Short mmCIF file of C-alpha atoms in Angstrom, two decimals:
data_model
loop_
_atom_site.label_atom_id
_atom_site.label_comp_id
_atom_site.label_asym_id
_atom_site.label_seq_id
_atom_site.Cartn_x
_atom_site.Cartn_y
_atom_site.Cartn_z
CA MET A 1 11.44 -22.23 16.29
CA ALA A 2 8.51 -21.15 14.08
CA ALA A 3 6.03 -24.06 13.25
CA LEU A 4 2.56 -24.07 11.27
CA VAL A 5 -0.05 -25.81 12.30
CA THR A 6 -3.37 -25.93 9.28
CA HIS A 7 -6.92 -26.39 9.98
CA GLN A 8 -9.19 -27.65 7.15
CA GLY A 9 -11.75 -25.00 7.44
CA VAL A 10 -12.79 -22.52 10.06
CA PRO A 11 -11.71 -24.03 13.52
CA ALA A 12 -15.00 -24.51 15.80
CA ASP A 13 -12.60 -25.21 18.77
CA PRO A 14 -13.21 -22.73 21.15
CA ASP A 15 -9.42 -22.83 22.12
CA VAL A 16 -8.21 -22.20 19.16
CA ARG A 17 -10.82 -19.75 18.66
CA ALA A 18 -9.35 -18.08 21.64
CA ARG A 19 -5.69 -17.83 20.60
CA TRP A 20 -6.96 -16.10 17.09
CA HIS A 21 -8.58 -13.79 19.28
CA ALA A 22 -5.74 -12.96 20.91
CA VAL A 23 -4.17 -12.03 17.80
CA VAL A 24 -5.97 -10.36 16.59
CA GLU A 25 -6.29 -8.09 19.15
CA ALA A 26 -2.53 -7.90 19.30
CA ASP A 27 -2.30 -6.55 15.70
CA PRO A 28 -3.15 -2.71 15.53
CA LEU A 29 -4.71 -3.45 12.01
CA GLY A 30 -7.01 -6.49 13.32
CA SER A 31 -10.04 -5.68 12.72
CA ILE A 32 -13.65 -7.45 12.74
CA PHE A 33 -13.10 -8.81 8.93
CA HIS A 34 -10.08 -11.11 10.44
CA THR A 35 -12.26 -12.68 13.18
CA PRO A 36 -13.39 -16.50 13.03
CA GLU A 37 -16.89 -15.38 13.26
CA TYR A 38 -16.86 -13.58 10.42
CA LEU A 39 -14.91 -15.63 8.28
CA GLU A 40 -17.14 -18.82 9.24
CA VAL A 41 -20.08 -16.69 8.04
CA TRP A 42 -18.29 -16.08 4.71
CA ALA A 43 -17.06 -19.89 4.38
CA ASP A 44 -20.47 -20.65 4.84
CA VAL A 45 -22.92 -18.50 2.69
CA LEU A 46 -20.69 -17.39 0.36
CA GLY A 47 -17.48 -19.55 0.30
CA THR A 48 -18.52 -22.85 -0.33
CA ARG A 49 -17.02 -23.60 -3.64
CA ALA A 50 -13.54 -22.91 -1.81
CA ASN A 51 -11.27 -24.95 0.00
CA VAL A 52 -10.81 -23.06 3.08
CA ARG A 53 -7.52 -23.44 5.27
CA VAL A 54 -6.55 -21.54 8.62
CA HIS A 55 -2.64 -21.54 8.83
CA GLU A 56 -1.93 -21.14 12.84
CA VAL A 57 1.87 -20.05 13.24
CA THR A 58 3.34 -20.95 16.66
CA GLU A 59 6.59 -19.97 18.21
CA ASP A 60 7.44 -22.00 21.21
CA GLY A 61 4.23 -23.30 22.05
CA GLU A 62 2.83 -19.77 21.35
CA THR A 63 0.20 -18.67 18.47
CA ILE A 64 2.18 -15.61 17.19
CA GLY A 65 -0.18 -15.43 13.72
CA VAL A 66 -2.99 -16.60 11.77
CA VAL A 67 -2.84 -16.88 8.00
CA PRO A 68 -6.50 -17.68 6.39
CA VAL A 69 -6.90 -18.53 3.01
CA ALA A 70 -8.95 -20.16 0.05
CA LEU A 71 -7.81 -22.17 -2.54
CA GLN A 72 -10.43 -22.16 -5.49
CA ARG A 73 -10.39 -23.09 -8.99
CA GLU A 74 -10.54 -19.86 -11.43
CA GLY A 75 -10.66 -19.53 -15.26
CA SER A 76 -7.85 -17.64 -17.31
CA PRO A 77 -6.87 -17.49 -20.83
CA THR A 78 -4.50 -20.30 -20.46
CA GLY A 79 -7.01 -22.58 -19.01
CA PRO A 80 -8.25 -23.15 -15.07
CA LEU A 81 -6.15 -22.53 -12.53
CA GLU A 82 -5.81 -23.23 -8.79
CA VAL A 83 -5.56 -19.63 -6.78
CA VAL A 84 -4.85 -19.09 -3.31
CA ARG A 85 -6.51 -16.00 -1.82
CA PHE A 86 -6.55 -14.52 1.44
CA LEU A 87 -10.01 -15.75 3.19
CA GLY A 88 -12.96 -13.39 2.78
CA GLY A 89 -13.07 -12.37 -0.54
CA THR A 90 -13.11 -8.76 -2.14
CA GLU A 91 -16.97 -8.40 -2.89
CA VAL A 92 -17.74 -8.26 1.12
CA THR A 93 -14.82 -8.14 2.99
CA ASP A 94 -13.17 -4.69 3.30
CA TYR A 95 -9.75 -5.77 4.99
CA LEU A 96 -7.96 -9.25 4.63
CA GLY A 97 -5.24 -11.31 5.18
CA PRO A 98 -3.18 -12.31 8.35
CA VAL A 99 -3.19 -11.26 11.84
CA ALA A 100 -0.19 -10.90 14.03
CA ALA A 101 1.67 -8.44 16.17
CA PRO A 102 4.15 -6.57 14.32
CA GLU A 103 7.04 -8.07 16.13
CA HIS A 104 5.76 -11.03 14.54
CA ARG A 105 4.62 -10.59 10.85
CA ALA A 106 8.09 -11.64 9.55
CA THR A 107 8.19 -14.81 10.92
CA VAL A 108 4.50 -15.41 10.27
CA VAL A 109 4.58 -14.55 6.58
CA ALA A 110 8.31 -16.51 5.71
CA THR A 111 6.54 -19.60 7.87
CA TYR A 112 3.62 -19.94 5.74
CA LEU A 113 5.62 -18.93 2.24
CA ASP A 114 7.92 -21.94 3.64
CA GLN A 115 5.14 -24.16 3.33
CA LEU A 116 3.39 -23.13 0.36
CA VAL A 117 6.37 -23.58 -1.86
CA GLY A 118 6.44 -26.73 -0.80
CA ASP A 119 2.60 -27.68 -1.78
CA GLY A 120 1.65 -28.74 -5.05
CA ASP A 121 -2.22 -28.12 -5.67
CA TRP A 122 -1.90 -24.53 -6.05
CA ASP A 123 -0.78 -22.37 -9.02
CA GLU A 124 -1.20 -18.76 -8.02
CA LEU A 125 -1.20 -16.91 -5.32
CA VAL A 126 -3.15 -13.24 -4.69
CA VAL A 127 -2.56 -11.32 -1.57
CA GLY A 128 -5.07 -8.57 -1.26
CA GLY A 129 -7.28 -6.23 1.12
CA MET A 130 -3.57 -5.05 2.98
CA VAL A 131 -3.56 -1.37 4.08
CA VAL A 132 -0.77 0.44 2.22
CA GLY A 133 1.93 1.31 4.34
CA SER A 134 0.88 -1.06 7.10
CA GLY A 135 4.23 -3.21 6.68
CA TRP A 136 2.18 -6.51 5.89
CA ASP A 137 2.46 -5.26 1.81
CA GLU A 138 5.96 -5.03 2.20
CA LEU A 139 6.80 -8.21 3.94
CA TRP A 140 4.76 -10.35 0.73
CA LEU A 141 6.33 -8.76 -1.75
CA ALA A 142 9.85 -9.04 -0.06
CA GLN A 143 9.53 -12.46 1.18
CA ALA A 144 7.26 -14.09 -2.32
CA LYS A 145 10.84 -12.60 -3.64
CA GLU A 146 13.03 -14.31 -1.34
CA HIS A 147 10.72 -17.72 -1.55
CA GLY A 148 11.42 -17.69 -5.39
CA LEU A 149 7.62 -16.56 -6.79
CA THR A 150 7.14 -14.57 -10.00
CA THR A 151 5.40 -11.45 -9.63
CA LEU A 152 2.91 -11.18 -11.84
CA GLY A 153 1.70 -7.10 -10.14
CA ALA A 154 0.89 -5.10 -7.54
CA ALA A 155 -1.31 -2.47 -7.56
CA ARG A 156 -3.80 -0.23 -5.27
CA ASP A 157 -6.93 -2.36 -4.83
CA ASP A 158 -8.99 0.42 -3.49
CA VAL A 159 -9.52 2.60 -0.47
CA CYS A 160 -11.15 3.22 2.43
CA PRO A 161 -11.69 6.57 3.50
CA ARG A 162 -11.70 7.03 7.37
CA ILE A 163 -12.71 9.67 10.05
CA ASP A 164 -10.72 10.53 12.92
CA LEU A 165 -12.89 10.57 15.87
CA THR A 166 -9.93 10.87 18.95
CA GLY A 167 -11.41 13.44 21.60
CA GLY A 168 -15.19 12.40 20.95
CA PHE A 169 -17.35 14.01 18.35
CA GLY A 170 -16.99 17.77 19.52
CA ALA A 171 -13.52 17.57 18.95
CA TYR A 172 -14.22 15.76 15.35
CA LEU A 173 -16.15 18.88 14.48
CA GLU A 174 -13.73 20.80 15.44
CA ARG A 175 -11.13 19.67 12.92
CA LEU A 176 -13.94 19.80 10.28
CA PRO A 177 -13.63 22.54 7.95
CA SER A 178 -16.21 24.91 8.79
CA LYS A 179 -18.15 24.80 5.51
CA LEU A 180 -18.50 21.09 5.82
CA ARG A 181 -19.68 21.31 9.70
CA HIS A 182 -22.36 23.77 8.25
CA GLU A 183 -23.60 21.64 5.90
CA MET A 184 -24.20 18.61 8.02
CA ARG A 185 -25.89 20.56 10.29
CA ARG A 186 -28.12 22.46 7.38
CA LYS A 187 -28.80 19.17 5.84
CA THR A 188 -30.01 17.81 9.17
CA ARG A 189 -32.25 21.05 9.80
CA LYS A 190 -33.91 20.65 6.16
CA LEU A 191 -35.05 17.31 6.20
CA ALA A 192 -36.79 17.70 9.95
CA ARG A 193 -38.04 20.59 8.51
CA ASP A 194 -39.78 19.38 4.99
CA ALA A 195 -39.95 16.05 6.24
CA GLY A 196 -41.08 15.60 10.12
CA ASP A 197 -39.51 15.07 13.23
CA LEU A 198 -36.01 12.76 13.10
CA GLU A 199 -35.37 9.94 15.69
CA LEU A 200 -32.16 7.48 15.16
CA VAL A 201 -33.22 3.98 16.42
CA GLU A 202 -31.20 1.08 16.94
CA VAL A 203 -33.24 -1.88 15.70
CA GLU A 204 -33.25 -4.62 18.46
CA GLU A 205 -32.23 -8.47 17.93
CA ASP A 206 -36.46 -9.07 17.83
CA ASP A 207 -37.09 -6.65 14.98
CA LEU A 208 -34.02 -7.51 13.45
CA ASP A 209 -35.52 -9.21 10.28
CA ALA A 210 -38.36 -6.75 8.83
CA ALA A 211 -35.78 -4.01 9.45
CA LEU A 212 -33.48 -5.99 7.13
CA GLU A 213 -36.66 -6.53 4.45
CA ARG A 214 -36.67 -2.63 5.10
CA PHE A 215 -32.98 -2.06 4.04
CA PHE A 216 -32.99 -4.71 0.94
CA ALA A 217 -36.43 -2.55 -0.23
CA PHE A 218 -34.77 0.67 0.28
CA ASN A 219 -31.62 -0.57 -1.61
CA THR A 220 -33.38 -3.19 -4.63
CA ALA A 221 -35.66 0.52 -5.36
CA THR A 222 -32.67 1.73 -7.04
CA THR A 223 -31.70 0.59 -10.88
CA ASP A 224 -27.76 0.92 -10.12
CA ASP A 225 -25.31 -1.72 -9.36
CA LYS A 226 -25.84 -1.13 -6.09
CA GLY A 227 -29.58 -1.92 -6.79
CA ARG A 228 -28.56 -4.94 -8.58
CA PHE A 229 -26.48 -6.04 -6.27
CA PHE A 230 -29.09 -6.34 -3.28
CA ALA A 231 -31.52 -7.92 -6.25
CA ASN A 232 -29.10 -11.33 -5.61
CA GLU A 233 -30.52 -13.45 -3.18
CA ASP A 234 -26.86 -14.78 -2.12
CA MET A 235 -26.66 -11.25 -1.17
CA GLN A 236 -29.93 -10.99 1.01
CA GLU A 237 -28.75 -14.02 2.57
CA TRP A 238 -25.25 -12.90 3.21
CA PHE A 239 -26.58 -10.02 5.45
CA ARG A 240 -29.28 -12.13 7.24
CA ALA A 241 -26.31 -14.13 8.30
CA LEU A 242 -24.00 -11.59 9.58
CA ALA A 243 -27.00 -10.49 11.83
CA SER A 244 -27.94 -13.79 12.97
CA ARG A 245 -24.71 -14.60 13.74
CA LEU A 246 -22.61 -12.12 14.50
CA GLY A 247 -25.52 -10.10 16.45
CA ARG A 248 -24.59 -7.20 18.73
CA ASP A 249 -22.20 -9.01 20.86
CA GLY A 250 -20.37 -9.98 17.81
CA GLY A 251 -20.32 -6.34 15.88
CA PHE A 252 -23.23 -6.26 13.60
CA ARG A 253 -25.37 -3.14 14.56
CA LEU A 254 -28.52 -2.06 12.56
CA HIS A 255 -29.58 1.69 13.02
CA GLU A 256 -32.85 3.57 11.16
CA LEU A 257 -33.67 7.03 10.67
CA HIS A 258 -37.20 7.49 11.47
CA VAL A 259 -38.57 10.67 9.50
CA GLY A 260 -41.95 11.96 10.68
CA GLY A 261 -41.90 8.56 12.08
CA MET A 262 -41.25 6.45 9.40
CA PRO A 263 -38.37 4.50 8.69
CA GLY A 264 -36.59 6.75 6.07
CA ALA A 265 -32.54 5.39 5.84
CA SER A 266 -30.88 2.46 7.15
CA CYS A 267 -27.47 1.76 7.94
CA VAL A 268 -25.65 -1.43 8.97
CA SER A 269 -22.67 -0.92 10.94
CA LEU A 270 -19.58 -3.67 11.63
CA VAL A 271 -18.10 -2.56 15.27
CA HIS A 272 -14.74 -3.88 16.70
CA GLY A 273 -12.79 -2.64 19.74
CA GLU A 274 -13.02 1.39 19.03
CA GLU A 275 -13.55 0.87 15.41
CA TRP A 276 -17.09 1.63 13.87
CA GLY A 277 -17.29 0.58 10.18
CA LEU A 278 -20.16 1.81 8.35
CA TYR A 279 -20.54 -1.36 6.47
CA ASN A 280 -23.79 -0.04 4.26
CA SER A 281 -26.72 2.31 4.18
CA ALA A 282 -29.94 2.54 1.87
CA PHE A 283 -32.48 5.43 2.30
CA ASP A 284 -36.20 5.82 1.00
CA GLU A 285 -35.82 7.38 -2.25
CA ALA A 286 -38.83 9.69 -2.35
CA LEU A 287 -36.37 11.51 0.22
CA ALA A 288 -33.54 11.41 -2.04
CA MET A 289 -34.05 15.10 -2.26
CA LEU A 290 -33.44 15.87 1.15
CA ALA A 291 -30.29 13.45 1.81
CA PRO A 292 -31.89 11.68 4.71
CA GLY A 293 -28.58 9.41 3.37
CA MET A 294 -26.17 11.76 4.66
CA VAL A 295 -28.28 12.84 7.86
CA ILE A 296 -28.56 9.58 8.76
CA VAL A 297 -24.32 9.00 8.82
CA SER A 298 -23.89 12.44 10.43
CA GLU A 299 -26.08 10.87 13.64
CA LEU A 300 -24.11 7.66 13.43
CA LEU A 301 -20.61 9.59 13.50
CA ARG A 302 -22.44 11.44 17.16
CA VAL A 303 -23.15 7.67 18.60
CA ALA A 304 -19.75 5.91 17.53
CA ALA A 305 -17.79 9.08 19.18
CA GLY A 306 -20.40 8.84 22.14
CA GLU A 307 -19.32 4.91 22.83
CA GLY A 308 -15.75 5.47 22.72
CA CYS A 309 -14.57 4.95 19.14
CA THR A 310 -11.62 6.67 17.61
CA ALA A 311 -12.02 5.88 14.21
CA PHE A 312 -15.19 5.95 11.83
CA ASP A 313 -14.61 3.46 8.80
CA LEU A 314 -16.75 4.41 5.60
CA LEU A 315 -14.61 1.07 3.88
CA ARG A 316 -14.17 0.15 0.58
CA GLY A 317 -15.06 2.42 -2.18
CA ASP A 318 -14.27 6.52 -3.00
CA GLU A 319 -18.19 7.65 -3.28
CA PRO A 320 -17.98 11.57 -3.05
CA TYR A 321 -20.28 11.70 -0.01
CA LYS A 322 -17.69 10.30 2.12
CA TYR A 323 -15.30 13.36 1.60
CA ARG A 324 -18.12 15.55 3.09
CA PHE A 325 -17.62 14.20 6.37
CA GLY A 326 -13.72 15.00 6.45
CA ALA A 327 -12.80 11.61 5.32
CA GLU A 328 -9.48 10.38 4.23
CA ASP A 329 -8.70 7.68 2.49
CA ARG A 330 -6.42 4.62 3.29
CA GLU A 331 -5.36 3.04 0.43
CA LEU A 332 -5.67 -0.96 0.25
CA LEU A 333 -3.08 -3.17 -2.36
CA THR A 334 -3.60 -6.51 -4.18
CA ALA A 335 -0.65 -8.28 -5.20
CA ALA A 336 -0.34 -11.95 -7.40
CA PHE A 337 2.41 -14.29 -7.69
CA GLN A 338 3.02 -17.92 -9.30
CA ARG A 339 5.80 -20.47 -9.08
CA SER A 340 8.62 -19.58 -10.65
#
């Protein structure tokens, strides 16, 4: 018999976290975005106005799933609504939703919805950031209908282009079309020839603050949407908090590409198990014509493969540069429901 235990806020209890981590590892789609450490940072930095609830689903005394959500008041054409969303916020979190081993997912969704339909403090349920065809998307749509909820809509949310690194970097290059493989090498040679020697440097913990400031400066030097995004102090605080509270042991990695001895590009990555996620990148606009952003990604692919990662996820967004590395889309779904 399944049961549900609700924690207000992200629980600090190490036993609860250990059970949560075990479920993340049991879920083939479990990622750094599903861990208590990542979601705690989101709740503390960007989710301060949300009512955070972490639902632990148990069966025969064993935790089989975790459903982290946030209840927030949101505006609508008909007035304010209380909306339940998966914890994390799509602005900074690429994959969202519950975690459970495949054989437990149906029980986890049904147990959570059994409680939700009995609660009286919400108007809409929005489930997003789910991988299309993963099983989670079909379960939420089917179970919501069975629990008497009205579907407001379901559509592709975004895509996460991914690169297959199984077999190592050499095997990846062999699978890459020759034109793309040649282009990667050509850009690296041209940048080194025209701007100076290249060195990929992983920033050490003591140097993270200064490196993050360079990363912000690279981004805010542009006048596009990304520049405006990073001009927001809340977003800079978010990256500082991730670096401080996750650190390398928690999966936060920052690399710089030094060009002629000076930082010319930088990347923030989130690494979990055999998955390397390219979270954000930036480069010196003075080098834009020499494609330092492309070069640092190609160098990170080599590092990720060398560390045993089998997938390099370029995360949300279908920017054209991602497909120049042979990435293939993983589609995400968002669905919304209301009480019948």
